[in-house]
Structure formats: structure tokens, C-alpha cells
Amino acid sequence: MSRADRLMDLLDRLRGAGETTIEALAADLEVSQRTVHRDLAALRDRGHPIRGESGPGGGVRYDGDRGVTAVHLTLAEVVTVWLSARLSQAASDLPWSGAANSALAKLLASLPASRARDLRALCRRVVVGAPSSAQVRADAGTAPPELLRLFEEAFTEGVGLGFHYCDREGKPSDRRVEPHGLLVMSPVWYVLARDIDKGEPRMFRMDRMSQPRRLDAHRFRPDDLVIAQVLCDGPPWRPLLGDLP
Amino acid sequence: MSRADRLMDLLDRLRGAGETTIEALAADLEVSQRTVHRDLAALRDRGHPIRGESGPGGGVRYDGDRGVTAVHLTLAEVVTVWLSARLSQAASDLPWSGAANSALAKLLASLPASRARDLRALCRRVVVGAPSSAQVRADAGTAPPELLRLFEEAFTEGVGLGFHYCDREGKPSDRRVEPHGLLVMSPVWYVLARDIDKGEPRMFRMDRMSQPRRLDAHRFRPDDLVIAQVLCDGPPWRPLLGDLP
DNA sequence: AGGACCCTGACAGATTCTGTCAGCAATGTC
DNA sequence: GACATTGCTGACAGAATCTGTCAGGGTCCT
């Protein structure tokens, strides 16, 4: 039996048995005690809560459901983690960025299937572009504080979003849009939307929006096509490879 | 990474992603496609319902309802998530950034006490500064690819790190240092270290380093004082509040 | 003190694993 | 039907990993 098989067997045994000893495990798996220690270390390195107790009557046990509750993340929290990881990978090669993918995979794997589907659908609508140019970065403002929450809600729930907008030339207008997508380019971000009144796909920069409000009356189904349309004739942006792991 | 680790990672990825291809998995896990096939076979042998579909648009998927399992992240993975979250909060106010703290808190709560301690100790040595100025950003290069892994190892394990360095004026030198800390300023990052030969605290920018190597012979205890010393007389940097939740 | 436990480091030989090459099978597209 | 795409399998040599042994360190209970 290969080491990989043995490690998984060991994990099953630890989860099953309440408490065992290294000696018993070694006999069970037909390897030396030293090897069992090594295997336990490997599992611990992977984050498994395995505790050893010294002294007579001691042993090894898996602390699965003892005080340590399984992580129960909300949809928003997983999206956060996903987005952050993508962004830091986009920034450049930072230390530890390699582990981001595996962390995301594990988080996704832990979610119930239906929720994982929702999450994937949500992430498909978020486009992470390369960080903005120095020029954009220089005149980037801040988004109105209440926009964040309102956008998140409208985006996830599929309801319309209304706001005041000042375009590049400073011309003001009042908009009612369907927020289909989100484009993030490091310090600034854009709402990829379909204008309800004009029926046209458009993108709106977050620091040019003001007085956001929910349009509960208007609901829509997120459509990837709108995102594609906006990105086609929008300002230059570079897509980043890397969908969901 | 050992095969055993890779097999478990593979399983997580299969459960996390809805459907992938051998090619993507191979790239992700950094092995050949043949090896991915072998690993999939091993998992199938253990009874995992993994189905492959031939033809264009085909792929591999995990059938069956994976139950809600607990998340077990590696130390490196938690550091990744922590660092990413900090960085994207530093960048600006992006949507969903509010949930980052609660996500981190939940992840931390799920760790065994001893692991949480390790994590805190590690994160205390990582300083997240504000994104670099446009000037620095303009002439920022890329780090040598093998530096990432080597630095991570040396940093966490407390072993020395050797490398060639070209300072601001382009003067080359060969260095042997103890990597005590890490300063991240958006696209660039610095190793906060103590020079073994000169005994002085110094900081080294990642894109000025080359030919990195482990110095297994030299071990050290991480010391916050070195970090403080380096940051005192280094170039300007702005600390970001926000320790671990 | 002493014994029953868990844990860690070093080392050499044995085992396993990995990439390459080569080919086959299934599925969809033109 | 030809073709491209994708999954799957076999063989093999070199490289990497793993394993047992030995030796020591802790902790806890009696």
C-alpha cells in the first residue's frame, strides 16, 4: 500500500476510533511507529486537529467535533476570500500566493453543493482586471460608503440599482440599471450593467456614482452576455486567466 | 509537495470545482497530465465517484453529494487568505471587503489552539504597507520565480537565506541573511532581515535579489526587534492597522 | 524515580514516483 | 468521414521519496 493510501486510511481510523495509541496504529497499518509519527505530522501539517497525549493512558485522538466547529461561511464571506485571492495574484508574485488556489478549492469543497453552485455563478460575474494605470490611480476618488452594501445586495439578489452619475466629461445623469457584472481594477471598480431606460449595456465607475438606491420593483436575471458586451467596447482592460479553481 | 498531499489537494479541487479538465488540474498541481491520471485512478480505487467525459467540452467531475465537511487549511493557506484580505482592504474600499474580517475570524476559530498560535506568530512578522508610489511601481521588476518558495520556507522554518543583491545604485553583493520579517507594499515586497556577516538589520527588495538559496546550516529565532529596527531607518512606509481579528 | 507514552533528528537502503513517449477510445464539429 | 479535442493506459529509466533503525527528548501518572 502506498503512503498516500495509508495516510487516508489513517485519517479514517482516527476519525472512527475515539482514541488510539501509536502502537496500535502501527500494528494496524503494518508500518513502524516512526512512520506513524511521520504520517500524523503530515496530517497535522494539512490542518487536521490531531492531538497527542503523553503519559500512561495517553494516546492520539482526532479533535473533530470537540469545541472546534466547522467553518460556516456566508456567501459574502467566501466571495470576499475569492476576490481577495484573485486580486493579490493579479498584483504580482507575492509570497504565498501559490496557496491561494488550494485554499479556495478547499473552501468550495466544504460548501454544500447547491451553495457552491450559487457561488460559482456569482464569481463568474466578477471580472478581475489588471491594476489600473498610474493615470487612473491618480484621479481615483472614493465610492460613497452606502454604495458598497447596496451594490452587493442588488448584485446578488438581482434587483435594479438607481444612482446619480457624472460621466468622464462631468455630465450628470440619473440612471436606473441592472448590475449584471463587476470589473475590479485594483483601486477602482466598475459596475457592468444594462441601462433599464436606454436598454444599452454600459459600465459605471464607482467613484462617479452617488446617491445609490435599490429599485425593488425591478428584478432581473443575471446575464453573462451583458458583461461580454460591456467589456467589448469599454476602456482597455486586461483579463486575468484564472476562473474558479 | 508529496504525492499524498497532492492526492488530498486533488480531491479538494475536484469537489470544489464543478467540472475541470486534466490539463487545468495538471497546471494547478504542477505535475504532468500523466500523473494527474494516475492520481485520479488512485482516488477512484478508493471509491471516490469521479467521472471523466471524453470529447471536446469534456472533463472530469466529482459525482455524488459530498456532504458538508469541515475545512482544514494548511498554515500556508491561512497565511495566504490573511495576507490577501489585508492587501485588498489596503487597496481601497471594494465590494464585499467588509466580510473579510468575519471570514478571517471564522477561519481562525476553526484552527486548533496551537496552530492559531503559530499563525499569529507568523502574521506578526508580516507588515502590510500602503501600496507603493507610482515611482516605485514604474520601475518594479519581477522576483525570480524560485525565490517565492525559498523565501516562504526560510521565513517559516527559521533558516538562513543567501542571494545575490544589487542595491539602489546597482552595486552588486552577495548576502547571507536571516529573514525575520516581510514588508508588502502592493506590487513590491521587501525581506526584512539581519545580515549574518555584517550583523546589521537591512531590507532587501524582491526584484533586486537573484540566485536565492537556502542556508540550511544557519538557523535563527525570529525576532520582532529586527523588524522594528529595519523599519525605523528604511524608506518611508505606512503601517496599516489590523492585526489578526 | 520510573515507566508509559508522544515527539523529533539523522542516515542509508529500498521503494515509489514521475515524466516521456506511444498509442487507443470516445465524443463532438466541420 | 475526417479531424480536433479530451480522457485513458502501458512501459521504462532516472529521480525523488519513503522507511526502518537508532538515539535522544519531552510529558504525565503512579
XYZ file of C-alpha atoms (C1' of nucleotides) in Angstrom:
550
model
C 0.000 0.000 0.000
C 1.310 3.411 -0.913
C 1.871 6.179 1.540
C -0.991 8.204 0.101
C -3.409 5.350 0.692
C -2.081 4.799 4.152
C -2.497 8.451 5.050
C -6.136 8.419 4.086
C -6.690 5.170 5.923
C -5.031 6.646 8.950
C -7.348 9.615 8.790
C -10.379 7.373 8.602
C -9.168 5.336 11.549
C -8.510 8.415 13.641
C -11.943 9.774 12.887
C -13.556 6.479 13.644
C -11.763 5.422 16.786
C -12.182 7.742 19.716
C -8.674 7.346 20.995
C -5.839 5.081 19.952
C -2.167 4.703 20.547
C 0.712 4.937 18.130
C 1.475 1.315 18.828
C -1.989 0.166 17.810
C -1.970 2.292 14.690
C 1.434 0.976 13.700
C 0.249 -2.592 14.073
C -2.953 -1.838 12.223
C -1.270 -0.180 9.271
C 1.657 -2.599 9.294
C 4.369 0.004 9.486
C 6.819 1.106 12.124
C 5.850 3.524 14.875
C 8.239 6.078 13.462
C 6.282 6.058 10.234
C 3.020 6.554 12.054
C 4.515 9.603 13.733
C 5.576 10.914 10.374
C 2.149 10.359 8.918
C 0.463 12.077 11.820
C 2.778 15.042 11.347
C 1.817 15.189 7.687
C -1.876 15.241 8.542
C -1.341 17.887 11.174
C 0.520 19.968 8.606
C -2.537 19.818 6.438
C -4.500 21.351 9.275
C -6.151 18.311 10.800
C -6.773 18.744 14.515
C -4.941 15.710 15.838
C -3.910 15.806 19.450
C -1.469 13.560 21.225
C -1.432 12.986 24.950
C 1.695 11.939 26.770
C 1.891 9.707 29.769
C 0.314 6.431 30.746
C -3.219 6.169 29.432
C -2.308 8.667 26.776
C -2.821 8.281 23.058
C -3.829 10.077 19.922
C -7.226 11.455 19.072
C -8.941 13.432 16.360
C -10.442 16.617 17.758
C -13.046 16.915 15.076
C -16.192 17.945 16.850
C -14.760 18.872 20.187
C -15.184 22.608 20.596
C -13.858 23.225 17.129
C -16.840 23.922 14.957
C -16.638 23.531 11.236
C -16.286 26.773 9.419
C -19.645 28.045 8.375
C -19.057 30.868 5.991
C -21.694 33.042 4.425
C -21.833 33.586 0.717
C -20.457 37.090 1.113
C -17.520 35.841 3.112
C -16.489 33.286 0.554
C -16.828 35.850 -2.210
C -14.541 38.112 -0.216
C -11.916 35.482 0.111
C -12.201 34.584 -3.528
C -11.915 38.181 -4.666
C -9.021 38.977 -2.365
C -7.085 35.979 -3.531
C -7.630 36.848 -7.177
C -6.562 40.410 -6.573
C -3.368 39.587 -4.808
C -2.483 37.142 -7.531
C -3.166 39.900 -10.025
C -0.953 42.370 -8.196
C 2.185 40.360 -8.755
C 4.025 37.391 -7.450
C 3.810 37.754 -3.725
C 4.921 35.118 -1.288
C 2.273 32.535 -0.501
C 0.136 33.483 -3.449
C 0.561 29.940 -4.664
C -1.516 28.534 -1.839
C -4.476 30.728 -2.705
C -5.876 28.326 -5.238
C -5.778 25.346 -2.952
C -7.307 27.342 -0.132
C -10.165 28.389 -2.365
C -10.662 24.849 -3.578
C -10.926 23.590 -0.028
C -13.381 26.285 0.931
C -15.532 25.496 -2.065
C -15.315 21.796 -1.413
C -16.659 22.295 2.076
C -19.798 24.071 0.957
C -22.977 22.165 0.231
C -23.359 21.514 -3.477
C -26.173 23.964 -4.030
C -24.316 26.793 -2.359
C -21.171 26.024 -4.298
C -23.191 26.366 -7.479
C -24.504 29.752 -6.399
C -21.035 30.869 -5.565
C -19.584 29.826 -8.866
C -22.384 31.636 -10.654
C -21.613 34.745 -8.651
C -17.884 34.619 -9.258
C -18.363 34.177 -12.960
C -19.893 37.651 -12.985
C -16.879 39.213 -11.322
C -14.032 40.106 -13.658
C -10.660 40.847 -12.145
C -8.605 43.069 -14.388
C -5.030 44.165 -14.060
C -4.369 47.013 -11.637
C -5.244 50.413 -13.057
C -2.736 52.642 -14.774
C -0.988 55.356 -12.812
C -3.210 57.880 -14.551
C -6.454 56.334 -13.385
C -4.947 55.684 -9.999
C -4.105 59.368 -9.615
C -7.601 60.730 -10.063
C -9.440 57.846 -8.452
C -11.887 59.006 -5.838
C -13.726 57.041 -3.225
C -17.069 55.361 -3.547
C -19.975 56.631 -1.463
C -19.984 54.450 1.661
C -23.536 53.206 1.294
C -22.887 52.135 -2.284
C -20.921 49.100 -1.205
C -23.737 47.450 0.675
C -26.359 48.472 -1.830
C -24.378 47.224 -4.769
C -23.640 43.907 -3.079
C -27.329 43.413 -2.406
C -28.532 44.436 -5.831
C -25.832 42.369 -7.483
C -26.523 39.172 -5.596
C -30.277 39.437 -5.352
C -30.814 40.553 -8.921
C -32.687 43.775 -8.252
C -32.226 47.088 -10.010
C -29.939 49.849 -8.815
C -30.521 53.577 -9.189
C -27.960 56.351 -8.784
C -26.686 59.707 -9.922
C -23.766 59.556 -12.309
C -21.181 62.018 -13.610
C -19.503 60.668 -16.708
C -15.929 61.262 -17.805
C -16.772 64.762 -19.039
C -18.593 65.546 -15.833
C -22.043 65.461 -17.420
C -24.540 64.414 -14.745
C -27.393 62.000 -15.272
C -29.745 59.824 -13.290
C -29.519 56.132 -14.009
C -31.536 53.040 -13.377
C -29.563 49.918 -14.194
C -29.390 46.163 -13.822
C -25.993 45.329 -12.235
C -25.003 42.226 -14.157
C -21.274 42.248 -13.548
C -18.399 43.754 -11.638
C -14.993 44.700 -13.014
C -12.262 45.256 -10.470
C -9.074 47.016 -11.463
C -7.148 47.357 -8.240
C -8.120 50.627 -6.654
C -11.174 51.330 -8.761
C -14.075 49.166 -9.802
C -16.838 49.367 -12.343
C -20.414 48.202 -12.373
C -21.113 46.328 -15.599
C -24.771 46.971 -16.185
C -27.645 47.302 -18.584
C -29.354 50.664 -18.542
C -33.017 49.988 -17.933
C -34.236 53.128 -19.642
C -31.947 53.107 -22.653
C -31.640 49.350 -22.867
C -27.915 49.638 -23.529
C -25.008 47.874 -21.849
C -22.739 50.331 -20.036
C -20.086 50.446 -17.370
C -20.046 52.843 -14.439
C -17.044 53.726 -12.323
C -17.685 53.516 -8.617
C -16.336 56.953 -7.672
C -18.576 58.703 -10.179
C -21.740 57.296 -8.648
C -23.686 58.978 -5.904
C -26.981 58.676 -4.069
C -27.407 54.961 -4.761
C -30.746 53.319 -4.072
C -32.387 49.957 -4.514
C -35.059 49.578 -7.153
C -37.025 46.807 -5.527
C -39.663 46.987 -8.230
C -37.241 45.959 -10.937
C -35.814 42.441 -10.891
C -33.617 40.777 -13.486
C -31.787 37.572 -14.297
C -28.006 37.960 -14.413
C -26.799 37.533 -17.967
C -23.190 36.900 -18.929
C -23.878 38.336 -22.348
C -24.302 41.813 -20.926
C -20.898 41.555 -19.281
C -19.299 40.487 -22.534
C -20.971 43.328 -24.419
C -19.827 45.972 -21.972
C -16.279 44.725 -21.932
C -16.109 44.667 -25.716
C -16.444 48.397 -26.223
C -15.329 49.595 -22.837
C -11.999 51.135 -21.912
C -8.938 48.930 -22.222
C -8.751 46.148 -19.711
C -6.704 43.031 -19.482
C -8.416 39.851 -18.448
C -6.703 37.632 -15.976
C -6.677 33.978 -16.535
C -7.942 32.003 -13.654
C -11.535 31.207 -13.183
C -12.569 29.214 -10.236
C -10.027 26.539 -9.385
C 4.791 18.526 -2.293
C 4.478 14.842 -1.742
C 2.102 12.624 -3.598
C -0.037 12.093 -0.527
C -0.533 15.824 -0.167
C -1.257 16.205 -3.814
C -3.889 13.480 -3.748
C -5.787 15.225 -0.988
C -5.457 18.549 -2.750
C -6.746 16.969 -5.900
C -9.763 15.664 -4.073
C -10.498 19.103 -2.676
C -10.201 20.659 -6.089
C -12.477 18.109 -7.655
C -15.087 18.671 -5.015
C -14.663 22.412 -5.182
C -14.788 22.932 -8.905
C -17.878 21.797 -10.706
C -16.024 20.437 -13.688
C -12.382 20.691 -14.688
C -10.029 19.249 -17.224
C -6.933 17.152 -16.775
C -4.934 19.957 -18.302
C -6.127 22.515 -15.758
C -5.534 20.150 -12.869
C -2.039 19.370 -14.084
C -1.212 23.048 -14.331
C -2.709 23.751 -10.938
C -0.903 20.946 -9.175
C 2.300 21.480 -11.128
C 2.687 17.936 -12.382
C 2.327 16.249 -15.726
C -1.024 15.155 -17.086
C 0.034 11.559 -16.819
C 0.467 11.981 -13.104
C -2.962 13.529 -12.767
C -4.415 10.486 -14.484
C -2.567 8.243 -12.087
C -3.803 10.220 -9.119
C -7.379 10.144 -10.338
C -7.107 6.398 -10.726
C -5.857 6.133 -7.158
C -8.807 8.132 -5.871
C -11.231 6.068 -7.909
C -9.674 2.948 -6.430
C -10.506 4.266 -3.014
C -14.131 4.544 -4.054
C -14.490 8.174 -4.973
C -17.127 8.724 -7.658
C -15.043 10.567 -10.231
C -16.351 10.556 -13.750
C -14.473 11.523 -16.881
C -16.078 12.631 -20.106
C -14.312 12.282 -23.434
C -14.524 14.610 -26.360
C -14.464 18.336 -26.816
C -16.054 20.091 -23.895
C -15.360 17.036 -21.796
C -13.644 16.994 -18.458
C -13.597 15.425 -15.041
C -16.125 15.849 -12.295
C -16.889 14.583 -8.838
C -20.272 12.884 -8.759
C -22.311 12.318 -5.726
C -23.232 14.628 -2.914
C -20.179 15.424 -0.967
C -21.587 16.163 2.458
C -20.770 19.306 4.311
C -17.258 18.696 5.500
C -15.165 20.768 7.811
C -12.462 22.925 6.313
C -8.893 22.183 7.195
C -6.437 24.674 5.838
C -2.668 24.487 5.817
C -0.727 27.112 7.656
C 0.426 28.485 4.315
C -3.147 28.618 3.110
C -4.386 30.576 6.078
C -1.489 32.987 5.724
C -2.437 33.439 2.094
C -6.011 34.238 2.931
C -4.968 36.571 5.698
C -2.475 38.406 3.507
C -4.841 38.676 0.561
C -7.587 40.051 2.702
C -5.282 42.625 4.260
C -3.996 43.663 0.873
C -7.356 44.127 -0.729
C -8.506 46.120 2.249
C -5.411 48.238 1.820
C -6.094 48.796 -1.850
C -9.370 50.588 -1.312
C -12.991 50.041 -0.487
C -14.035 47.223 -2.746
C -17.370 45.468 -2.569
C -17.516 42.657 -0.016
C -14.362 43.792 1.710
C -16.415 44.211 4.860
C -16.868 40.470 5.156
C -13.143 39.812 5.123
C -12.697 40.279 8.828
C -15.522 37.984 9.769
C -14.294 35.368 7.346
C -10.845 35.518 8.896
C -12.277 35.301 12.362
C -14.200 32.170 11.479
C -11.196 30.586 9.863
C -9.118 31.333 12.905
C -11.713 29.963 15.237
C -11.638 26.686 13.390
C -7.938 26.215 13.956
C -6.619 24.222 16.886
C -5.126 26.427 19.568
C -1.530 25.505 18.859
C -1.933 26.207 15.154
C -3.586 29.535 15.838
C -0.605 30.481 17.941
C 1.775 29.635 15.113
C -0.306 31.656 12.729
C -0.339 34.703 14.940
C 3.399 34.497 15.373
C 3.818 34.288 11.624
C 1.464 37.131 10.823
C 3.084 39.403 13.350
C 6.198 39.235 11.218
C 4.359 40.314 8.085
C 3.881 44.045 7.715
C 1.377 45.242 5.159
C 2.231 48.730 3.989
C 0.290 51.036 1.739
C 0.607 50.388 -1.972
C 3.852 51.693 -3.441
C 4.147 55.098 -5.039
C 3.799 55.456 -8.793
C 7.556 55.920 -8.973
C 8.378 52.628 -7.341
C 5.585 50.946 -9.249
C 7.079 52.113 -12.525
C 10.470 50.514 -12.123
C 9.351 47.467 -10.203
C 10.645 44.270 -11.693
C 9.672 40.710 -11.018
C 11.105 38.388 -8.437
C 12.994 35.289 -9.542
C 10.421 32.503 -9.582
C 12.246 30.177 -7.221
C 12.631 32.967 -4.680
C 8.992 32.730 -3.648
C 9.174 29.159 -2.440
C 12.614 29.538 -0.952
C 11.676 32.655 0.955
C 8.492 31.084 2.295
C 10.450 28.118 3.552
C 13.292 30.091 5.067
C 10.859 32.541 6.642
C 8.630 29.963 8.286
C 11.290 27.448 9.206
C 13.790 29.967 10.501
C 16.740 29.051 8.303
C 19.119 31.429 6.605
C 18.735 32.708 3.073
C 21.539 33.520 0.656
C 21.299 35.518 -2.558
C 22.902 37.973 -4.909
C 21.772 41.559 -4.471
C 22.008 44.757 -6.481
C 21.279 47.753 -4.324
C 19.629 51.012 -5.376
C 22.773 52.228 -7.062
C 23.261 48.926 -8.830
C 26.195 47.847 -6.688
C 26.224 44.037 -6.531
C 26.931 41.985 -3.438
C 26.459 38.514 -2.118
C 24.336 38.269 1.009
C 23.607 35.767 3.715
C 20.708 36.876 5.856
C 18.159 35.783 8.445
C 14.706 36.611 7.058
C 12.904 37.885 10.138
C 10.108 39.839 8.509
C 8.253 40.650 5.331
C 7.054 44.064 4.210
C 4.476 44.076 1.446
C 3.751 47.275 -0.446
C 1.371 46.246 -3.177
C 3.373 45.238 -6.198
C 6.735 45.001 -4.487
C 7.821 43.396 -1.270
C 10.873 43.528 0.931
C 12.641 40.962 3.041
C 13.312 42.413 6.486
C 16.445 40.669 7.561
C 19.580 40.672 9.594
C 22.765 40.355 7.608
C 24.633 37.394 9.051
C 28.084 38.614 8.020
C 27.721 42.258 8.925
C 25.296 41.701 11.775
C 23.197 44.652 10.673
C 19.461 44.849 10.071
C 18.649 45.595 6.447
C 15.806 45.375 3.966
C 16.043 43.835 0.519
C 13.640 44.434 -2.348
C 12.464 41.272 -4.008
C 13.235 42.271 -7.595
C 16.837 43.101 -6.767
C 17.536 39.623 -5.463
C 18.768 36.775 -7.617
C 20.104 33.253 -7.272
C 18.427 32.600 -3.920
C 19.446 29.571 -1.918
C 18.736 28.006 1.441
C 21.412 28.140 4.107
C 20.446 25.016 5.997
C 23.438 25.334 8.249
C 22.266 28.619 9.698
C 19.157 28.635 11.874
C 17.683 31.552 13.811
C 14.828 32.528 16.075
C 12.510 35.120 14.553
C 12.883 38.387 16.417
C 10.422 41.265 16.192
C 13.153 43.662 17.214
C 14.959 43.189 13.921
C 11.784 44.089 12.062
C 11.393 47.225 14.107
C 14.999 48.228 13.557
C 14.819 47.791 9.809
C 11.604 49.738 9.517
C 12.981 52.599 11.588
C 15.685 53.647 9.188
C 14.259 52.219 5.997
C 12.444 54.089 3.266
C 9.093 55.611 4.139
C 6.312 53.177 4.777
C 2.896 53.484 6.270
C 1.717 50.748 8.570
C -1.814 49.503 8.278
C -3.814 48.867 11.333
C -5.377 45.498 11.522
C -3.788 42.640 13.241
C -5.443 39.333 13.359
C -9.057 39.619 14.388
C 12.250 7.511 40.290
C 10.477 5.008 36.895
C 7.666 3.596 33.345
C 4.345 4.557 29.741
C 3.529 7.465 26.399
C 4.315 11.025 22.428
C 7.742 13.530 19.545
C 11.970 14.655 16.680
C 16.519 14.296 14.161
C 19.868 11.739 11.147
C 21.031 8.305 7.767
C 21.330 4.662 4.126
C 18.955 1.420 1.507
C 14.730 0.180 -0.637
C 10.723 1.639 -2.690
C 7.947 4.569 -5.059
C 7.042 8.013 -8.030
C 7.431 10.947 -12.246
C 7.945 12.479 -16.947
C 8.303 10.949 -21.573
C 6.782 8.502 -25.374
C 3.432 5.972 -27.631
C -0.940 4.509 -28.654
C -6.118 3.704 -28.051
C -11.032 5.154 -27.218
C -14.801 8.248 -27.058
C -17.183 12.370 -28.437
C -18.338 16.324 -30.799
C -17.539 19.574 -35.105
C -16.917 20.643 -39.862
C -15.975 10.742 -42.758
C -12.015 13.368 -41.471
C -10.466 15.992 -37.733
C -9.600 18.038 -33.318
C -10.304 17.569 -28.501
C -10.229 15.076 -24.368
C -9.860 11.043 -21.400
C -7.264 6.709 -20.515
C -3.469 3.112 -20.281
C 1.193 0.702 -20.749
C 6.335 0.618 -20.352
C 10.675 2.332 -18.674
C 14.657 4.683 -16.612
C 16.118 8.229 -13.675
C 14.903 10.880 -9.801
C 12.754 11.619 -5.687
C 10.609 9.933 -1.775
C 9.852 6.955 1.831
C 11.026 3.577 5.548
C 13.135 1.391 9.449
C 16.670 1.818 12.756
C 18.984 4.091 16.287
C 19.233 7.644 19.556
C 17.546 11.108 22.118
C 13.983 14.497 24.047
C 9.973 15.535 26.339
C 5.369 14.944 29.436
C 2.378 12.785 32.561
C 0.967 9.454 36.109
C 1.982 6.373 39.970
